[in-house]
PDB file of C-alpha atoms in Angstrom:
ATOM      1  CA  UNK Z   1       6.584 -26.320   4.065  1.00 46.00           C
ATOM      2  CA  UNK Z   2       6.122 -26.845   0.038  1.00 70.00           C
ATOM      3  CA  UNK Z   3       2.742 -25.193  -1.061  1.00 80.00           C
ATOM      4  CA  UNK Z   4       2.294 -25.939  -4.795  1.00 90.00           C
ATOM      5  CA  UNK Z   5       0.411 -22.933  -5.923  1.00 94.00           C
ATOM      6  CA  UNK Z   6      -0.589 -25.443  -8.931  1.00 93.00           C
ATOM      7  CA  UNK Z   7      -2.536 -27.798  -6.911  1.00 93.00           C
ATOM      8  CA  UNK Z   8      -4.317 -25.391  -4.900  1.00 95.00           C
ATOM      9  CA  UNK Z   9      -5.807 -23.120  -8.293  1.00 95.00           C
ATOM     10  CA  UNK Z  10      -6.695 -27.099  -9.605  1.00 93.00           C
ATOM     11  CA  UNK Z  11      -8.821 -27.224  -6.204  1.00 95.00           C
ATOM     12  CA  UNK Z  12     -10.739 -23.954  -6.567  1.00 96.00           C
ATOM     13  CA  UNK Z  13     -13.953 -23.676  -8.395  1.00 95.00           C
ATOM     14  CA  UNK Z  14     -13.862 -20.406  -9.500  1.00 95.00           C
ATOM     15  CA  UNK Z  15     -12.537 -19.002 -12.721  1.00 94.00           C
ATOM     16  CA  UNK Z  16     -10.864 -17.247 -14.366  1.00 93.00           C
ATOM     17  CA  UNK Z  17      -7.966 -19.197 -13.439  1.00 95.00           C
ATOM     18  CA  UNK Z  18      -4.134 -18.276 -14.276  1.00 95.00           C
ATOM     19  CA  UNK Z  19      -0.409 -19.780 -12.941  1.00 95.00           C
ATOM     20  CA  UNK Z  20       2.072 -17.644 -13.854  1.00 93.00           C
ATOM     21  CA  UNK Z  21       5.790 -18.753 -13.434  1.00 92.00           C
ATOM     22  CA  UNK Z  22       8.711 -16.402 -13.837  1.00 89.00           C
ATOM     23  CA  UNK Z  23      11.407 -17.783 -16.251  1.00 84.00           C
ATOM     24  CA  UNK Z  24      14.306 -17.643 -14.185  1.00 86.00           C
ATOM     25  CA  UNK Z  25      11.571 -18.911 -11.536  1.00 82.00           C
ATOM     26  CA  UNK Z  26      12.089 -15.737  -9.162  1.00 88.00           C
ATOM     27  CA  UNK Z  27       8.527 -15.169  -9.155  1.00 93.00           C
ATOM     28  CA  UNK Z  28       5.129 -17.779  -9.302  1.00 95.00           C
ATOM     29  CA  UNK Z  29       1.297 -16.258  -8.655  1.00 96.00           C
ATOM     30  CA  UNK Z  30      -1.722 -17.920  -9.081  1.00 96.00           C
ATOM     31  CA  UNK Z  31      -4.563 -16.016  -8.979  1.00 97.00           C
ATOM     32  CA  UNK Z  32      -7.979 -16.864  -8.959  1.00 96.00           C
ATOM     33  CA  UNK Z  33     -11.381 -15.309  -9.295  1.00 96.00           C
ATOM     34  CA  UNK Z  34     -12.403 -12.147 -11.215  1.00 94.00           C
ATOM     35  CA  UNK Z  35     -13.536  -8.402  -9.809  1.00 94.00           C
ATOM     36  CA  UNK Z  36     -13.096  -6.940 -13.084  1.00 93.00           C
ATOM     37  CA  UNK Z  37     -12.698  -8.054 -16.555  1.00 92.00           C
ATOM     38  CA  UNK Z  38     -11.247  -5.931 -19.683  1.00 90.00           C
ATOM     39  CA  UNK Z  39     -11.237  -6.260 -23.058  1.00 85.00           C
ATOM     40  CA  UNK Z  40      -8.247  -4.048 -23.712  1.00 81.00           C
ATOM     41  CA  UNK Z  41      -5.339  -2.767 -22.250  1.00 80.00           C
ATOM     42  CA  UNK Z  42      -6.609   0.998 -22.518  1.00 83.00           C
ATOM     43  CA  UNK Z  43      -9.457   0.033 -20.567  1.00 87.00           C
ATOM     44  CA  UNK Z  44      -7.414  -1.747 -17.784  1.00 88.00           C
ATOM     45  CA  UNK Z  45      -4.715   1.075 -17.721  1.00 87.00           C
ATOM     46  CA  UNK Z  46      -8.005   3.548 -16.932  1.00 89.00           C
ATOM     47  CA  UNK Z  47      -9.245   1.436 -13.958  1.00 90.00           C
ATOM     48  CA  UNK Z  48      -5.580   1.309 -12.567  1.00 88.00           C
ATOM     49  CA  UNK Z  49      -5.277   4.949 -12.817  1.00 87.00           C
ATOM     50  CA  UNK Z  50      -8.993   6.152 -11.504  1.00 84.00           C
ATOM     51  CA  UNK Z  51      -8.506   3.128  -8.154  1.00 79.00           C
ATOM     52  CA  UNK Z  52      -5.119   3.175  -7.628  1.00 73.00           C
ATOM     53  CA  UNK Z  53      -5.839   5.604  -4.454  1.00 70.00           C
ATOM     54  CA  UNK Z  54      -9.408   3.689  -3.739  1.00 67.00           C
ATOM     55  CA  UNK Z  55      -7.371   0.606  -3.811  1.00 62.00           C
ATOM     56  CA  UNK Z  56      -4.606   2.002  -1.125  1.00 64.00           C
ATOM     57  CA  UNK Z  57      -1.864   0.103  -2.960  1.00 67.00           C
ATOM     58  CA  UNK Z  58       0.373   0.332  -6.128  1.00 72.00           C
ATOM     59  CA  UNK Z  59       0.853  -2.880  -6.589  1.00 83.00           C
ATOM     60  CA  UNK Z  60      -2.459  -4.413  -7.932  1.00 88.00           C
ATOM     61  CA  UNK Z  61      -2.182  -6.591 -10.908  1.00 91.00           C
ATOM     62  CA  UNK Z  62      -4.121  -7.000 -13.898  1.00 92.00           C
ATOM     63  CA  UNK Z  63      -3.261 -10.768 -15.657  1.00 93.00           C
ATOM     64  CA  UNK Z  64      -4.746 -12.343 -18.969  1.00 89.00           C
ATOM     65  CA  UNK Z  65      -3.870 -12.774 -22.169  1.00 80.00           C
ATOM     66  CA  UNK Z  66      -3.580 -11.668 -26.044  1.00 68.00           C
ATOM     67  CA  UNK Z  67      -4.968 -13.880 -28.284  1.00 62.00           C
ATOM     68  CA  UNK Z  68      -2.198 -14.868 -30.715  1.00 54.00           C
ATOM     69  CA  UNK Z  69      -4.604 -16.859 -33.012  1.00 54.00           C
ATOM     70  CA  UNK Z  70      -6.137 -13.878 -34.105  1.00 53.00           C
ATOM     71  CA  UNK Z  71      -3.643 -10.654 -34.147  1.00 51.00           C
ATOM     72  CA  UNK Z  72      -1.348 -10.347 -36.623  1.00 51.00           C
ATOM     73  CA  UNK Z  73       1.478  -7.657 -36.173  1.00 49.00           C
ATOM     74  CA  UNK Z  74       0.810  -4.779 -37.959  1.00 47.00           C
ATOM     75  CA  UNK Z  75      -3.864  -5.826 -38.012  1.00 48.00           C
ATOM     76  CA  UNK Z  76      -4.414  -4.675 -34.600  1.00 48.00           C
ATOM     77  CA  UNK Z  77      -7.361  -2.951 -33.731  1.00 51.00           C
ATOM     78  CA  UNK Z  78      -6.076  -0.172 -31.523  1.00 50.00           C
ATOM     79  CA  UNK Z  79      -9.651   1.324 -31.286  1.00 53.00           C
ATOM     80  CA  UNK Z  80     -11.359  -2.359 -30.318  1.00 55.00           C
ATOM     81  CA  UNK Z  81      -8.861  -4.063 -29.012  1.00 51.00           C
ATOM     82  CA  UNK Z  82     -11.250  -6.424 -28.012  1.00 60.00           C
ATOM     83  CA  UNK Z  83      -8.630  -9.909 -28.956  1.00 67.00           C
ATOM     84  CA  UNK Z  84      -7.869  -9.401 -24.778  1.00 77.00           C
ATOM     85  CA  UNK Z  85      -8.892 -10.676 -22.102  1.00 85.00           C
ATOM     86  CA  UNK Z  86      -7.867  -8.806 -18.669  1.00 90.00           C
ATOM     87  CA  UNK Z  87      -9.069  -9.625 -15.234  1.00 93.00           C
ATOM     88  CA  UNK Z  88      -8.211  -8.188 -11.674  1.00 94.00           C
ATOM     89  CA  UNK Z  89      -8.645 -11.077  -9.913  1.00 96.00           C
ATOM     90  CA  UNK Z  90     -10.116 -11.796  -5.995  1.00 96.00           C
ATOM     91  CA  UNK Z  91      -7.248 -13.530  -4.686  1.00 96.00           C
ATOM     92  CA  UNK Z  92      -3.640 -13.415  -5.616  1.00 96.00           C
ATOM     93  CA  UNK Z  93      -0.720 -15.328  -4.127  1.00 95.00           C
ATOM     94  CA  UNK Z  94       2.345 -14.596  -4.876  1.00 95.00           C
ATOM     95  CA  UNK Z  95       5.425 -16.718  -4.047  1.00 94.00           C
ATOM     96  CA  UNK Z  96       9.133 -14.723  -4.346  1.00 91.00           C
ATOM     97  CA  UNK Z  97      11.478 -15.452  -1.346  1.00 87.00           C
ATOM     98  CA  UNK Z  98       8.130 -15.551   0.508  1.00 91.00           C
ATOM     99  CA  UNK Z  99       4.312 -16.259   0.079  1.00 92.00           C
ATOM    100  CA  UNK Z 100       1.965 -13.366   0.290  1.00 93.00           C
ATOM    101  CA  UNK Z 101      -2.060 -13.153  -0.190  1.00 93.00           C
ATOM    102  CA  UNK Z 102      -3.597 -10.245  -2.080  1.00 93.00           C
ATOM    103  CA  UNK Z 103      -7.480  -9.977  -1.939  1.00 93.00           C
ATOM    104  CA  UNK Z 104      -9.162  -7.310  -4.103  1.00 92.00           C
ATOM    105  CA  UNK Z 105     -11.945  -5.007  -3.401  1.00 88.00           C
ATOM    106  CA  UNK Z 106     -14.504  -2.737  -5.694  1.00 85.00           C
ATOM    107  CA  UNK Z 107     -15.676  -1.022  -2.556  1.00 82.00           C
ATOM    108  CA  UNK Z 108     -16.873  -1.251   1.009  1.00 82.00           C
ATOM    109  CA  UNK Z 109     -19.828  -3.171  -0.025  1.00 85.00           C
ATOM    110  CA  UNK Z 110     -17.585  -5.676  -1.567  1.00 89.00           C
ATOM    111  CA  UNK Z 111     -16.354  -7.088   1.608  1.00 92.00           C
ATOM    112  CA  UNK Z 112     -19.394  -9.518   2.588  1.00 93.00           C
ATOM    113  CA  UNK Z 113     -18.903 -10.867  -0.977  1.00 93.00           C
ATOM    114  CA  UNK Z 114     -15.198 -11.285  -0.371  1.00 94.00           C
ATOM    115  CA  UNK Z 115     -15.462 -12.798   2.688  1.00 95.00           C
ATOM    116  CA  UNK Z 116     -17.935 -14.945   1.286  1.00 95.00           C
ATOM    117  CA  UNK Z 117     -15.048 -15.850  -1.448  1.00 96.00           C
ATOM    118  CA  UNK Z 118     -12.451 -16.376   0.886  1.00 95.00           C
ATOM    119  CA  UNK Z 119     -14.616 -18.983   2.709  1.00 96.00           C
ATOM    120  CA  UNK Z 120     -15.266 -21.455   0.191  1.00 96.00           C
ATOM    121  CA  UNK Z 121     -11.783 -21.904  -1.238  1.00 96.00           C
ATOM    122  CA  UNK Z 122     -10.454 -25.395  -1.053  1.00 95.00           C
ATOM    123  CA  UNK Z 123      -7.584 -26.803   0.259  1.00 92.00           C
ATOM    124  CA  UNK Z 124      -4.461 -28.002  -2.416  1.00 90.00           C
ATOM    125  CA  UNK Z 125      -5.216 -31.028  -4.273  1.00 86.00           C
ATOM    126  CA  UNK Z 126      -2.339 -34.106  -4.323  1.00 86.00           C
ATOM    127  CA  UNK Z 127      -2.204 -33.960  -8.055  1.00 82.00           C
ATOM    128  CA  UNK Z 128      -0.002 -37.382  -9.675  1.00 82.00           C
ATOM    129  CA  UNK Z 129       3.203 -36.322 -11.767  1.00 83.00           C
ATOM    130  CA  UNK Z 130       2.311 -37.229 -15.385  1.00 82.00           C
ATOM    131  CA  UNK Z 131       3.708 -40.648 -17.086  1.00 88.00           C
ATOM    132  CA  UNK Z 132       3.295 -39.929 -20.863  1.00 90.00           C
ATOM    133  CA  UNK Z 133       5.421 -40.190 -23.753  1.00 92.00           C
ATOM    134  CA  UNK Z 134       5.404 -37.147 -26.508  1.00 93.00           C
ATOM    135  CA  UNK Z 135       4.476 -39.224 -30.007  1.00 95.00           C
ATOM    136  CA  UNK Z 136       3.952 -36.212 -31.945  1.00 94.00           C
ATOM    137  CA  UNK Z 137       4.849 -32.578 -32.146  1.00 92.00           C
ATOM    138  CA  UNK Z 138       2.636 -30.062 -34.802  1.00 88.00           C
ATOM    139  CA  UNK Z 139       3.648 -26.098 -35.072  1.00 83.00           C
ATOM    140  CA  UNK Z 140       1.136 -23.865 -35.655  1.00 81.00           C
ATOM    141  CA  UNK Z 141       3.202 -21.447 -37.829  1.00 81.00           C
ATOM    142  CA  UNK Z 142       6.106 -22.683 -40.508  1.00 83.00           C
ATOM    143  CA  UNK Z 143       9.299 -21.760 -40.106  1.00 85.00           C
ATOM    144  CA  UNK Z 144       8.546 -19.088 -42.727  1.00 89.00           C
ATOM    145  CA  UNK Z 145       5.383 -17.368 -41.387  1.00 86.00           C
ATOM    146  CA  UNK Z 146       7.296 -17.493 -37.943  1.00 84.00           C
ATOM    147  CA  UNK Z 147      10.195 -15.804 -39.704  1.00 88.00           C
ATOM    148  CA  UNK Z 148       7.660 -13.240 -41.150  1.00 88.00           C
ATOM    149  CA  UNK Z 149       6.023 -12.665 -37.926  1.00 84.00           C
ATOM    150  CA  UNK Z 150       9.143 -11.755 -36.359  1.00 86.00           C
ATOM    151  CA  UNK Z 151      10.066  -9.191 -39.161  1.00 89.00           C
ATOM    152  CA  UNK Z 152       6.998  -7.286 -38.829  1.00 87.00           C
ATOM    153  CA  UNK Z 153       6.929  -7.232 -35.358  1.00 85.00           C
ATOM    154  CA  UNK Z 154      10.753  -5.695 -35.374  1.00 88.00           C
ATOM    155  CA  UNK Z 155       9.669  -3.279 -38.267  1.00 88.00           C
ATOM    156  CA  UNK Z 156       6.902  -2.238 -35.850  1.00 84.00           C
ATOM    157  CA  UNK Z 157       9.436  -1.813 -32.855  1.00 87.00           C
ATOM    158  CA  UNK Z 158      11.728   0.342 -35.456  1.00 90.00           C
ATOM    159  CA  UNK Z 159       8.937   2.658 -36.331  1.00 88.00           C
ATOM    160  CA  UNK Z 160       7.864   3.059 -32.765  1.00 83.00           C
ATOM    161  CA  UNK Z 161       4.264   0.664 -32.956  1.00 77.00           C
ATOM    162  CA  UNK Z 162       5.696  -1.779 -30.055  1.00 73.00           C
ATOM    163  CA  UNK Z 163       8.395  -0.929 -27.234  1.00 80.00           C
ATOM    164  CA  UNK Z 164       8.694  -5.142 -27.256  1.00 79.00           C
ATOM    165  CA  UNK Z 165       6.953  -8.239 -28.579  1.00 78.00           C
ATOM    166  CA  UNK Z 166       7.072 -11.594 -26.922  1.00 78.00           C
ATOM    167  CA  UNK Z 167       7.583 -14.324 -29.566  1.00 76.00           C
ATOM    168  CA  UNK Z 168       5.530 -17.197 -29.128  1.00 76.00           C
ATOM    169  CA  UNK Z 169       3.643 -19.682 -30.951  1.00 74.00           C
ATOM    170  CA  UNK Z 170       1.327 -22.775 -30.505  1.00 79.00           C
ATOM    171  CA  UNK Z 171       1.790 -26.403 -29.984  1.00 84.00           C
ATOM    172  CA  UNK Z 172       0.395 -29.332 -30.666  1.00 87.00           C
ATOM    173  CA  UNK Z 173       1.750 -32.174 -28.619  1.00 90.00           C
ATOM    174  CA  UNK Z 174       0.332 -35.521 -29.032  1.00 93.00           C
ATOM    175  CA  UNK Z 175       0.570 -37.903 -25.784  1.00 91.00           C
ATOM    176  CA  UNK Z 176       0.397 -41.887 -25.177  1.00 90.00           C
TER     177      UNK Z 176
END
C-alpha cells in the first residue's frame, strides 16, 4: 500500500508542520504537532539529556530549522541563539524499509492530551500533481556573496567554529 506521508501532514490541522526527505531517499518523516519548542540548540541538547531516561528511548528527535535570512557565518549569537526554531513534535512517522509511529510524551499526565491528539488526526488528502511552467528564477545571494559565504564558513570549519555547514540558499521561482 502507498501512504504519501505528504498528503496526510496537508490533512492535519495542527502545526508545526515539517516533511523531511532523505537525499538518497533512504529515509522520509513527517512529523506533526509540538510538545516542546526551542529556541536554540543548547537548549534542545539539555532537554534530550535531562528526558532521555523519562522518555525510555534514544531515539527521540528534535526537527526545525536555522534561519538562513538572518545568520551570517562568523555573526552568530552563541549566547541567544534565538534565529532557531526546534520542536519535539507529538507524532512522528517515519518511513525507511518500513513505516513506524512515534508519539511523544512530557509525562503521565500527558497521555489524555495525547490521546486526545491522536483522535482527531485526519485521514491523507488526494492532493493533484502540479501543471505549472517555471517563467522565472531569482537567487537570493550573487554568485559572489555565495562565494563569500562559503569561504567564511570553511575558515570557520578550519579554526574549529563548525564541524560542517550545509550550503544552501533561497529561491524565488515564479509559476504560470
Amino acid at each position: 500500500m502507498s501512504f504519501s506521508l505528504l498528503s496526510w501532514l496537508a490533512a492535519q490541522t495542527y502545526y508545526p508542520q515539517f516533511y523531511w526527505q532523505h537525499r538518497d531517499e533512504s529515509e522520509e518523516v513527517a512529523a506533526c504537532g509540538q510538545v516542546k519548542c526551542f529556541n536554540h540548540i543548547r537548549d534542545a541538547h539539555r532537554f534530550l539529556a535531562t528526558h532521555r531516561h523519562s522518555l525510555h528511548t534514544d531515539d527521540v528527535r528534535i526537527w526545525g530549522l536555522n534561519a538562513w535570512d538572518t545568520i551570517i557565518p562568523g555573526r552568530i549569537d552563541k549566547e541567544k541563539g534565538d534565529d532557531a526554531y526546534l520542536f519535539l513534535p507529538r507524532i512522528e512517522i517515519r518511513r525507511q524499509q518500513q513505516l513506524s509511529i512515534h508519539i511523544n510524551l512530557l509525562a503521565e499526565e500527558d497521555k489524555q492530551s495525547a490521546l486526545a491528539f491522536i483522535r482527531s488526526l485526519k485521514n491523507a488528502l488526494n492532493i493533484a500533481p502540479l501543471s505549472v511552467k517555471v517563467t522565472s528564477v531569482e537567487h537570493s545571494l550573487t554568485q559572489q556573496q555565495w562565494t563569500d559565504y562559503l569561504n567564511i564558513a570553511l575558515d570557520e570549519i578550519n579554526q574549529g567554529v563548525f564541524e560542517k555547514v550545509v550550503p544552501a540558499r533561497g529561491n524565488l521561482l515564479k509559476l504560470r
